[in-house]
Amino acid sequence: MPAKKSTRAQKAAKAKKAGEPLATYRAKRDFEITPEPSPEVQLPESDHPRFVVQEHHATALHWDFRLERDGVLPSWAVPKGIPPDPKVNHLAVQTEDHPLSYIDFAGEIPKGEYGGGTVKVWDQGWYELEKWDAREVKFTLHGERVQGRYVLIKTRGKQWLMHRMDPPQDPTREPFPSGLRPMLAKKGTLPKDDGDFGFEIAWGGRRVLIYVEGGRIEVDDADGTNVSDRYPELTRLGRAVGSTEVVLDGELVALDDNDQPQPGVPPDRQDLESDSALRRAARDHPVAVMLFDILYCDGHMTTDLPYTERRKHLEALKLSGANWQTPSFHKGDGAALVRAAGGQGLPGVVAKRLDSGYAAGKRSGDWVLVAADR
Ligand code: MN
């Protein structure tokens, strides 16, 4: 609606001339539609300057970092979130100053409005300022989640880098891994010590490891080839995981017209070249990933944990959507599951020793693939 736009633009220009600090913030929003606070709502300044990190599920997931200063909130959008590790800097894009009352804001910005999508408070607290000039802002955060010394460094235009100056908050933190390979099962028969095993459906799909960092995913196939581009319908899994860093193990299966997994190998889409062909395939012949294990979670490798503990970490993520599922496992009574799998035309079950670790890249007798009777 061009008429509405020009009125807003004119208002903004007027306000800017009058020296109103939040003119840009005001110009981008219609306060009759968005639940975001209008600049008139003012909170008192507190003893310590405050900060907030808001997780913003807009067109692209990002985290908005805002520091209280001179009665407003200078703001940066950080696509991968607050960096936990001094070795990995994150891009931060400066956005318009927000009103102080935005520091508590959480809610749903209507679709089609500026920044449409869900906003959640990811962290909040206060900060100590060391330095604030045009190119560098240095401070120590005292948040509920994040504590530590950080610097924002301007690189070019609105682009800044966010760097953690302190060691990782968790001194036992392990770096985010890469190049892992899945653990493989041996073929065999149902184990005699049935109660020492967990039983999962074998889907006969395509094995993948999925790396999720800062809400972005990388999908590797079993030999380590990055196949992320082939499965655009999985990108939103990153949003579902949010800021937790994880490496997941699972199987890709094709979905039928009723969105039910089809046993057998999903289309590998090897013959599809263009992005548009891949997007079409994702729409017309989507896949789902059946998740069954976790190799890294929130700063720690989980491969040495027993299967049951890893399953707890995995299930805590509550990953269940149209294109990803976390099927449950059954303790003991493998024969019943083998019969059920056969009845549904599934290839079989995998028996996993409950107290066994994850032997990445190895074929291990702790996992036994038991074929279903046909
Ligand atoms: Mn935002």
CSV table of N, CA and C in Angstrom, one decimal, residues 24-161:
chain,number,residue,atom,x,y,z
A,24,THR,N,13.6,5.8,13.1
A,24,THR,CA,13.7,4.7,12.2
A,24,THR,C,12.9,3.5,12.7
A,25,TYR,N,13.0,3.3,14.1
A,25,TYR,CA,12.2,2.2,14.7
A,25,TYR,C,10.7,2.4,14.5
A,26,ARG,N,10.3,3.7,14.6
A,26,ARG,CA,8.9,4.0,14.5
A,26,ARG,C,8.4,3.9,13.0
A,27,ALA,N,9.3,4.3,12.1
A,27,ALA,CA,8.9,4.3,10.7
A,27,ALA,C,8.7,2.9,10.2
A,28,LYS,N,9.4,1.9,10.7
A,28,LYS,CA,9.3,0.5,10.2
A,28,LYS,C,8.1,-0.2,10.7
A,29,ARG,N,7.3,0.4,11.6
A,29,ARG,CA,6.3,-0.4,12.3
A,29,ARG,C,4.9,0.3,12.3
A,30,ASP,N,3.9,-0.5,12.3
A,30,ASP,CA,2.5,0.1,12.5
A,30,ASP,C,2.0,-0.4,13.8
A,31,PHE,N,2.0,0.4,14.8
A,31,PHE,CA,1.7,0.0,16.2
A,31,PHE,C,0.3,-0.4,16.4
A,32,GLU,N,-0.6,-0.2,15.4
A,32,GLU,CA,-1.9,-0.7,15.5
A,32,GLU,C,-2.0,-2.2,15.1
A,33,ILE,N,-0.9,-2.7,14.5
A,33,ILE,CA,-0.9,-4.1,14.1
A,33,ILE,C,0.1,-4.9,14.9
A,34,THR,N,1.3,-4.4,15.1
A,34,THR,CA,2.3,-5.2,15.8
A,34,THR,C,2.1,-5.0,17.3
A,35,PRO,N,2.4,-6.1,18.0
A,35,PRO,CA,2.3,-6.0,19.5
A,35,PRO,C,3.6,-5.4,20.1
A,36,GLU,N,4.6,-5.1,19.3
A,36,GLU,CA,5.8,-4.5,19.8
A,36,GLU,C,5.5,-3.1,20.4
A,37,PRO,N,6.3,-2.7,21.4
A,37,PRO,CA,6.0,-1.5,22.2
A,37,PRO,C,6.3,-0.3,21.3
A,38,SER,N,5.4,0.7,21.4
A,38,SER,CA,5.6,2.0,20.7
A,38,SER,C,6.6,2.8,21.5
A,39,PRO,N,7.3,3.7,20.9
A,39,PRO,CA,8.4,4.5,21.6
A,39,PRO,C,7.8,5.3,22.8
A,40,GLU,N,6.5,5.5,22.9
A,40,GLU,CA,5.9,6.3,24.0
A,40,GLU,C,6.0,5.5,25.3
A,41,VAL,N,6.0,4.2,25.2
A,41,VAL,CA,6.1,3.4,26.5
A,41,VAL,C,7.5,3.4,26.9
A,42,GLN,N,7.8,4.1,28.1
A,42,GLN,CA,9.1,4.2,28.5
A,42,GLN,C,9.3,3.5,29.9
A,43,LEU,N,10.3,2.7,30.0
A,43,LEU,CA,10.6,2.1,31.3
A,43,LEU,C,11.7,2.9,32.0
A,44,PRO,N,11.6,3.0,33.3
A,44,PRO,CA,12.7,3.7,34.0
A,44,PRO,C,14.1,3.0,33.8
A,45,GLU,N,15.1,3.9,33.7
A,45,GLU,CA,16.4,3.3,33.6
A,45,GLU,C,16.8,2.6,35.0
A,46,SER,N,17.5,1.5,35.0
A,46,SER,CA,17.8,0.8,36.2
A,46,SER,C,19.2,1.3,36.6
A,47,ASP,N,19.6,0.7,37.8
A,47,ASP,CA,21.0,1.1,38.3
A,47,ASP,C,22.1,0.7,37.4
A,48,HIS,N,21.9,-0.6,36.9
A,48,HIS,CA,22.9,-1.1,35.9
A,48,HIS,C,22.3,-1.0,34.6
A,49,PRO,N,23.1,-0.7,33.6
A,49,PRO,CA,22.5,-0.8,32.2
A,49,PRO,C,22.3,-2.3,31.9
A,50,ARG,N,21.1,-2.5,31.2
A,50,ARG,CA,20.7,-3.9,31.0
A,50,ARG,C,21.0,-4.3,29.6
A,51,PHE,N,20.9,-5.6,29.3
A,51,PHE,CA,21.0,-6.1,28.0
A,51,PHE,C,19.9,-7.2,27.8
A,52,VAL,N,19.6,-7.5,26.5
A,52,VAL,CA,18.7,-8.6,26.2
A,52,VAL,C,19.2,-9.3,25.0
A,53,VAL,N,19.0,-10.6,24.9
A,53,VAL,CA,19.2,-11.3,23.6
A,53,VAL,C,17.8,-11.9,23.3
A,54,GLN,N,17.2,-11.6,22.2
A,54,GLN,CA,15.9,-12.1,21.8
A,54,GLN,C,16.1,-13.0,20.6
A,55,GLU,N,15.6,-14.2,20.7
A,55,GLU,CA,15.6,-15.2,19.6
A,55,GLU,C,14.4,-14.9,18.7
A,56,HIS,N,14.7,-14.6,17.5
A,56,HIS,CA,13.7,-14.0,16.6
A,56,HIS,C,13.6,-15.0,15.4
A,57,HIS,N,12.4,-15.7,15.4
A,57,HIS,CA,12.1,-16.6,14.3
A,57,HIS,C,11.4,-15.8,13.1
A,58,ALA,N,12.2,-15.0,12.5
A,58,ALA,CA,11.7,-14.2,11.3
A,58,ALA,C,12.0,-15.0,10.1
A,59,THR,N,12.0,-14.4,8.9
A,59,THR,CA,12.3,-15.1,7.6
A,59,THR,C,13.5,-16.0,7.8
A,60,ALA,N,14.6,-15.4,8.4
A,60,ALA,CA,15.7,-16.2,8.8
A,60,ALA,C,15.9,-16.1,10.3
A,61,LEU,N,16.1,-17.2,10.9
A,61,LEU,CA,16.3,-17.2,12.4
A,61,LEU,C,17.6,-16.4,12.7
A,62,HIS,N,17.4,-15.5,13.7
A,62,HIS,CA,18.6,-14.8,14.2
A,62,HIS,C,18.4,-14.4,15.7
A,63,TRP,N,19.4,-13.9,16.3
A,63,TRP,CA,19.3,-13.5,17.7
A,63,TRP,C,19.6,-12.0,17.7
A,64,ASP,N,18.7,-11.2,18.4
A,64,ASP,CA,18.8,-9.8,18.4
A,64,ASP,C,19.5,-9.4,19.8
A,65,PHE,N,20.6,-8.8,19.7
A,65,PHE,CA,21.4,-8.4,20.9
A,65,PHE,C,21.2,-6.9,21.1
A,66,ARG,N,20.8,-6.5,22.3
A,66,ARG,CA,20.5,-5.1,22.6
A,66,ARG,C,21.1,-4.7,23.9
A,67,LEU,N,21.8,-3.5,23.9
A,67,LEU,CA,22.4,-3.0,25.1
A,67,LEU,C,21.6,-1.7,25.4
A,68,GLU,N,21.3,-1.5,26.7
A,68,GLU,CA,20.7,-0.2,27.2
A,68,GLU,C,21.8,0.9,27.2
A,69,ARG,N,21.4,2.0,26.5
A,69,ARG,CA,22.4,3.1,26.5
A,69,ARG,C,21.7,4.4,26.2
A,70,ASP,N,21.8,5.4,27.0
A,70,ASP,CA,21.2,6.8,26.8
A,70,ASP,C,19.7,6.7,26.5
A,71,GLY,N,19.0,5.8,27.2
A,71,GLY,CA,17.6,5.8,27.1
A,71,GLY,C,17.0,5.0,25.9
A,72,VAL,N,17.9,4.4,25.2
A,72,VAL,CA,17.4,3.5,24.0
A,72,VAL,C,18.2,2.2,24.0
A,73,LEU,N,17.9,1.4,23.1
A,73,LEU,CA,18.6,0.1,23.0
A,73,LEU,C,19.3,0.0,21.6
A,74,PRO,N,20.6,0.4,21.5
A,74,PRO,CA,21.4,0.1,20.3
A,74,PRO,C,21.3,-1.4,20.1
A,75,SER,N,21.2,-1.9,18.8
A,75,SER,CA,20.9,-3.3,18.6
A,75,SER,C,21.7,-3.9,17.4
A,76,TRP,N,21.9,-5.1,17.5
A,76,TRP,CA,22.6,-5.9,16.5
A,76,TRP,C,21.8,-7.2,16.3
A,77,ALA,N,21.6,-7.6,15.0
A,77,ALA,CA,21.1,-8.9,14.7
A,77,ALA,C,22.2,-9.9,14.5
A,78,VAL,N,22.3,-11.0,15.2
A,78,VAL,CA,23.4,-11.9,15.2
A,78,VAL,C,22.8,-13.2,14.6
A,79,PRO,N,23.1,-13.5,13.3
A,79,PRO,CA,22.5,-14.7,12.7
A,79,PRO,C,22.8,-16.0,13.4
A,80,LYS,N,24.0,-16.2,14.0
A,80,LYS,CA,24.3,-17.5,14.7
A,80,LYS,C,24.3,-17.4,16.2
A,81,GLY,N,23.9,-16.2,16.7
A,81,GLY,CA,23.8,-16.1,18.2
A,81,GLY,C,25.1,-15.7,18.8
A,82,ILE,N,25.0,-15.5,20.2
A,82,ILE,CA,26.2,-15.1,20.9
A,82,ILE,C,27.2,-16.1,20.9
A,83,PRO,N,28.5,-15.8,20.4
A,83,PRO,CA,29.5,-16.8,20.3
A,83,PRO,C,29.9,-17.4,21.7
A,84,PRO,N,29.9,-18.7,21.9
A,84,PRO,CA,30.3,-19.2,23.2
A,84,PRO,C,31.8,-19.4,23.3
A,85,ASP,N,32.5,-19.4,22.1
A,85,ASP,CA,33.9,-19.8,22.0
A,85,ASP,C,34.8,-18.6,21.5
A,86,PRO,N,35.9,-18.3,22.2
A,86,PRO,CA,36.7,-17.1,21.7
A,86,PRO,C,37.3,-17.4,20.4
A,87,LYS,N,37.4,-18.7,20.0
A,87,LYS,CA,38.0,-19.0,18.7
A,87,LYS,C,37.1,-18.8,17.5
A,88,VAL,N,35.8,-18.6,17.8
A,88,VAL,CA,34.8,-18.5,16.7
A,88,VAL,C,34.0,-17.2,16.8
A,89,ASN,N,34.3,-16.2,16.0
A,89,ASN,CA,33.6,-14.9,16.0
A,89,ASN,C,32.3,-15.0,15.2
A,90,HIS,N,31.3,-14.3,15.6
A,90,HIS,CA,30.0,-14.3,14.9
A,90,HIS,C,29.8,-12.9,14.2
A,91,LEU,N,29.2,-13.0,13.0
A,91,LEU,CA,28.8,-11.7,12.4
A,91,LEU,C,27.6,-11.1,13.2
A,92,ALA,N,27.7,-9.8,13.3
A,92,ALA,CA,26.6,-9.1,14.0
A,92,ALA,C,26.2,-7.9,13.1
A,93,VAL,N,25.0,-7.8,12.7
A,93,VAL,CA,24.6,-6.7,11.8
A,93,VAL,C,23.8,-5.6,12.6
A,94,GLN,N,24.3,-4.4,12.6
A,94,GLN,CA,23.7,-3.4,13.4
A,94,GLN,C,22.3,-3.0,12.8
A,95,THR,N,21.3,-2.9,13.7
A,95,THR,CA,20.0,-2.5,13.2
A,95,THR,C,19.6,-1.3,14.0
A,96,GLU,N,18.4,-0.8,13.7
A,96,GLU,CA,18.0,0.5,14.3
A,96,GLU,C,17.9,0.4,15.8
A,97,ASP,N,18.1,1.5,16.5
A,97,ASP,CA,17.9,1.6,18.0
A,97,ASP,C,16.5,1.3,18.3
A,98,HIS,N,16.3,0.5,19.4
A,98,HIS,CA,15.0,0.2,19.8
A,98,HIS,C,14.7,0.9,21.1
A,99,PRO,N,13.4,1.1,21.4
A,99,PRO,CA,13.0,1.8,22.7
A,99,PRO,C,13.3,0.8,23.8
A,100,LEU,N,13.6,1.5,25.0
A,100,LEU,CA,13.9,0.7,26.2
A,100,LEU,C,12.9,-0.3,26.5
A,101,SER,N,11.6,0.0,26.3
A,101,SER,CA,10.6,-1.0,26.7
A,101,SER,C,10.7,-2.3,25.9
A,102,TYR,N,11.5,-2.3,24.8
A,102,TYR,CA,11.6,-3.5,24.0
A,102,TYR,C,12.4,-4.6,24.8
A,103,ILE,N,13.0,-4.2,25.9
A,103,ILE,CA,13.9,-5.1,26.6
A,103,ILE,C,13.2,-6.3,27.1
A,104,ASP,N,11.9,-6.2,27.4
A,104,ASP,CA,11.0,-7.3,27.9
A,104,ASP,C,10.2,-7.9,26.8
A,105,PHE,N,10.3,-7.4,25.6
A,105,PHE,CA,9.3,-7.9,24.6
A,105,PHE,C,9.5,-9.3,24.2
A,106,ALA,N,8.4,-10.0,24.2
A,106,ALA,CA,8.4,-11.4,23.6
A,106,ALA,C,7.0,-11.5,23.0
A,107,GLY,N,6.8,-12.1,21.9
A,107,GLY,CA,5.5,-12.3,21.3
A,107,GLY,C,5.6,-12.6,19.8
A,108,GLU,N,4.4,-12.4,19.2
A,108,GLU,CA,4.3,-12.8,17.8
A,108,GLU,C,4.1,-11.5,17.0
A,109,ILE,N,5.0,-11.2,16.1
A,109,ILE,CA,4.9,-10.0,15.2
A,109,ILE,C,4.1,-10.6,14.0
A,110,PRO,N,3.0,-10.0,13.7
A,110,PRO,CA,2.2,-10.5,12.6
A,110,PRO,C,2.9,-10.7,11.3
A,111,LYS,N,2.6,-11.8,10.5
A,111,LYS,CA,3.1,-12.0,9.2
A,111,LYS,C,2.9,-10.8,8.3
A,112,GLY,N,3.9,-10.5,7.5
A,112,GLY,CA,3.8,-9.4,6.6
A,112,GLY,C,4.2,-8.1,7.2
A,113,GLU,N,4.3,-8.0,8.5
A,113,GLU,CA,4.8,-6.8,9.2
A,113,GLU,C,6.3,-6.9,9.2
A,114,TYR,N,7.0,-5.8,9.5
A,114,TYR,CA,8.5,-5.8,9.6
A,114,TYR,C,8.9,-6.8,10.7
A,115,GLY,N,9.8,-7.7,10.4
A,115,GLY,CA,10.3,-8.7,11.3
A,115,GLY,C,9.2,-9.7,11.7
A,116,GLY,N,8.2,-9.9,10.9
A,116,GLY,CA,7.2,-10.9,11.3
A,116,GLY,C,7.7,-12.2,11.7
A,117,GLY,N,7.1,-12.8,12.8
A,117,GLY,CA,7.6,-14.0,13.4
A,117,GLY,C,7.6,-14.0,14.9
A,118,THR,N,8.0,-15.1,15.5
A,118,THR,CA,8.0,-15.2,17.0
A,118,THR,C,9.3,-14.6,17.6
A,119,VAL,N,9.1,-13.9,18.7
A,119,VAL,CA,10.3,-13.3,19.4
A,119,VAL,C,10.2,-13.9,20.8
A,120,LYS,N,11.3,-14.6,21.3
A,120,LYS,CA,11.4,-15.1,22.6
A,120,LYS,C,12.6,-14.4,23.3
A,121,VAL,N,12.5,-14.2,24.6
A,121,VAL,CA,13.7,-13.7,25.3
A,121,VAL,C,14.6,-14.9,25.5
A,122,TRP,N,15.8,-14.8,25.0
A,122,TRP,CA,16.8,-16.0,25.1
A,122,TRP,C,17.7,-15.8,26.3
A,123,ASP,N,18.0,-14.5,26.6
A,123,ASP,CA,18.8,-14.2,27.8
A,123,ASP,C,18.6,-12.7,28.1
A,124,GLN,N,18.8,-12.4,29.4
A,124,GLN,CA,18.7,-11.0,29.8
A,124,GLN,C,19.6,-10.8,31.1
A,125,GLY,N,20.0,-9.6,31.3
A,125,GLY,CA,20.8,-9.3,32.5
A,125,GLY,C,21.3,-7.9,32.4
A,126,TRP,N,22.5,-7.7,33.0
A,126,TRP,CA,23.1,-6.4,33.0
A,126,TRP,C,24.5,-6.5,32.5
A,127,TYR,N,25.1,-5.3,32.2
A,127,TYR,CA,26.5,-5.4,31.7
A,127,TYR,C,27.3,-4.2,32.3
A,128,GLU,N,28.6,-4.5,32.3
A,128,GLU,CA,29.6,-3.4,32.6
A,128,GLU,C,30.3,-3.0,31.3
A,129,LEU,N,30.3,-1.7,31.1
A,129,LEU,CA,30.8,-1.1,29.9
A,129,LEU,C,32.3,-0.8,30.1
A,130,GLU,N,33.1,-1.1,29.1
A,130,GLU,CA,34.6,-0.8,29.2
A,130,GLU,C,34.9,0.3,28.2
A,131,LYS,N,34.2,0.2,27.0
A,131,LYS,CA,34.5,1.1,25.9
A,131,LYS,C,33.4,1.2,24.9
A,132,TRP,N,33.1,2.4,24.5
A,132,TRP,CA,32.0,2.6,23.5
A,132,TRP,C,32.4,3.7,22.5
A,133,ASP,N,32.9,3.3,21.4
A,133,ASP,CA,33.1,4.4,20.3
A,133,ASP,C,32.6,3.9,19.0
A,134,ALA,N,32.8,4.6,18.0
A,134,ALA,CA,32.1,4.3,16.7
A,134,ALA,C,32.5,3.0,16.1
A,135,ARG,N,33.7,2.4,16.5
A,135,ARG,CA,34.1,1.2,15.9
A,135,ARG,C,34.2,0.0,16.8
A,136,GLU,N,34.1,0.3,18.1
A,136,GLU,CA,34.3,-0.8,19.1
A,136,GLU,C,33.5,-0.6,20.3
A,137,VAL,N,32.8,-1.7,20.7
A,137,VAL,CA,32.0,-1.7,22.0
A,137,VAL,C,32.5,-2.9,22.8
A,138,LYS,N,33.0,-2.6,24.0
A,138,LYS,CA,33.6,-3.6,24.8
A,138,LYS,C,32.9,-3.7,26.1
A,139,PHE,N,32.5,-4.9,26.6
A,139,PHE,CA,31.6,-5.0,27.8
A,139,PHE,C,31.7,-6.4,28.4
A,140,THR,N,31.2,-6.5,29.6
A,140,THR,CA,31.1,-7.8,30.3
A,140,THR,C,29.6,-8.0,30.5
A,141,LEU,N,29.1,-9.2,30.1
A,141,LEU,CA,27.7,-9.5,30.2
A,141,LEU,C,27.5,-10.3,31.5
A,142,HIS,N,26.5,-9.9,32.3
A,142,HIS,CA,26.1,-10.7,33.4
A,142,HIS,C,24.6,-11.1,33.2
A,143,GLY,N,24.5,-12.2,32.4
A,143,GLY,CA,23.1,-12.7,32.1
A,143,GLY,C,22.8,-14.0,32.8
A,144,GLU,N,21.6,-14.4,32.6
A,144,GLU,CA,21.2,-15.7,33.2
A,144,GLU,C,21.9,-16.9,32.5
A,145,ARG,N,22.1,-16.7,31.2
A,145,ARG,CA,22.8,-17.8,30.4
A,145,ARG,C,24.2,-17.4,30.1
A,146,VAL,N,24.4,-16.2,29.7
A,146,VAL,CA,25.7,-15.8,29.2
A,146,VAL,C,26.4,-14.9,30.2
A,147,GLN,N,27.6,-15.2,30.7
A,147,GLN,CA,28.5,-14.4,31.4
A,147,GLN,C,29.8,-14.3,30.7
A,148,GLY,N,30.4,-13.1,30.7
A,148,GLY,CA,31.7,-13.0,30.1
A,148,GLY,C,31.9,-11.7,29.4
A,149,ARG,N,33.2,-11.5,29.0
A,149,ARG,CA,33.7,-10.3,28.4
A,149,ARG,C,33.6,-10.5,26.8
A,150,TYR,N,33.0,-9.5,26.2
A,150,TYR,CA,32.8,-9.5,24.8
A,150,TYR,C,33.2,-8.2,24.2
A,151,VAL,N,33.5,-8.2,22.8
A,151,VAL,CA,33.7,-7.0,22.1
A,151,VAL,C,33.0,-7.1,20.8
A,152,LEU,N,32.4,-6.0,20.4
A,152,LEU,CA,31.8,-5.8,19.1
A,152,LEU,C,32.7,-4.9,18.3
A,153,ILE,N,33.2,-5.4,17.1
A,153,ILE,CA,34.1,-4.6,16.3
A,153,ILE,C,33.5,-4.3,14.9
A,154,LYS,N,33.4,-3.1,14.6
A,154,LYS,CA,32.8,-2.7,13.3
A,154,LYS,C,33.8,-3.0,12.2
A,155,THR,N,33.3,-3.7,11.2
A,155,THR,CA,34.2,-4.1,10.1
A,155,THR,C,33.9,-3.2,8.8
A,156,ARG,N,32.6,-3.1,8.5
A,156,ARG,CA,32.3,-2.3,7.3
A,156,ARG,C,30.8,-2.0,7.3
A,157,GLY,N,30.4,-0.8,7.1
A,157,GLY,CA,29.0,-0.4,7.0
A,157,GLY,C,28.3,-0.8,8.3
A,158,LYS,N,27.2,-1.6,8.2
A,158,LYS,CA,26.5,-2.0,9.4
A,158,LYS,C,27.0,-3.4,9.9
A,159,GLN,N,28.1,-3.9,9.3
A,159,GLN,CA,28.6,-5.2,9.7
A,159,GLN,C,29.6,-5.1,10.8
A,160,TRP,N,29.4,-5.9,11.8
A,160,TRP,CA,30.3,-5.9,13.0
A,160,TRP,C,30.6,-7.4,13.2
A,161,LEU,N,31.7,-7.6,14.0
A,161,LEU,CA,32.0,-9.0,14.5
A,161,LEU,C,31.8,-9.0,16.0
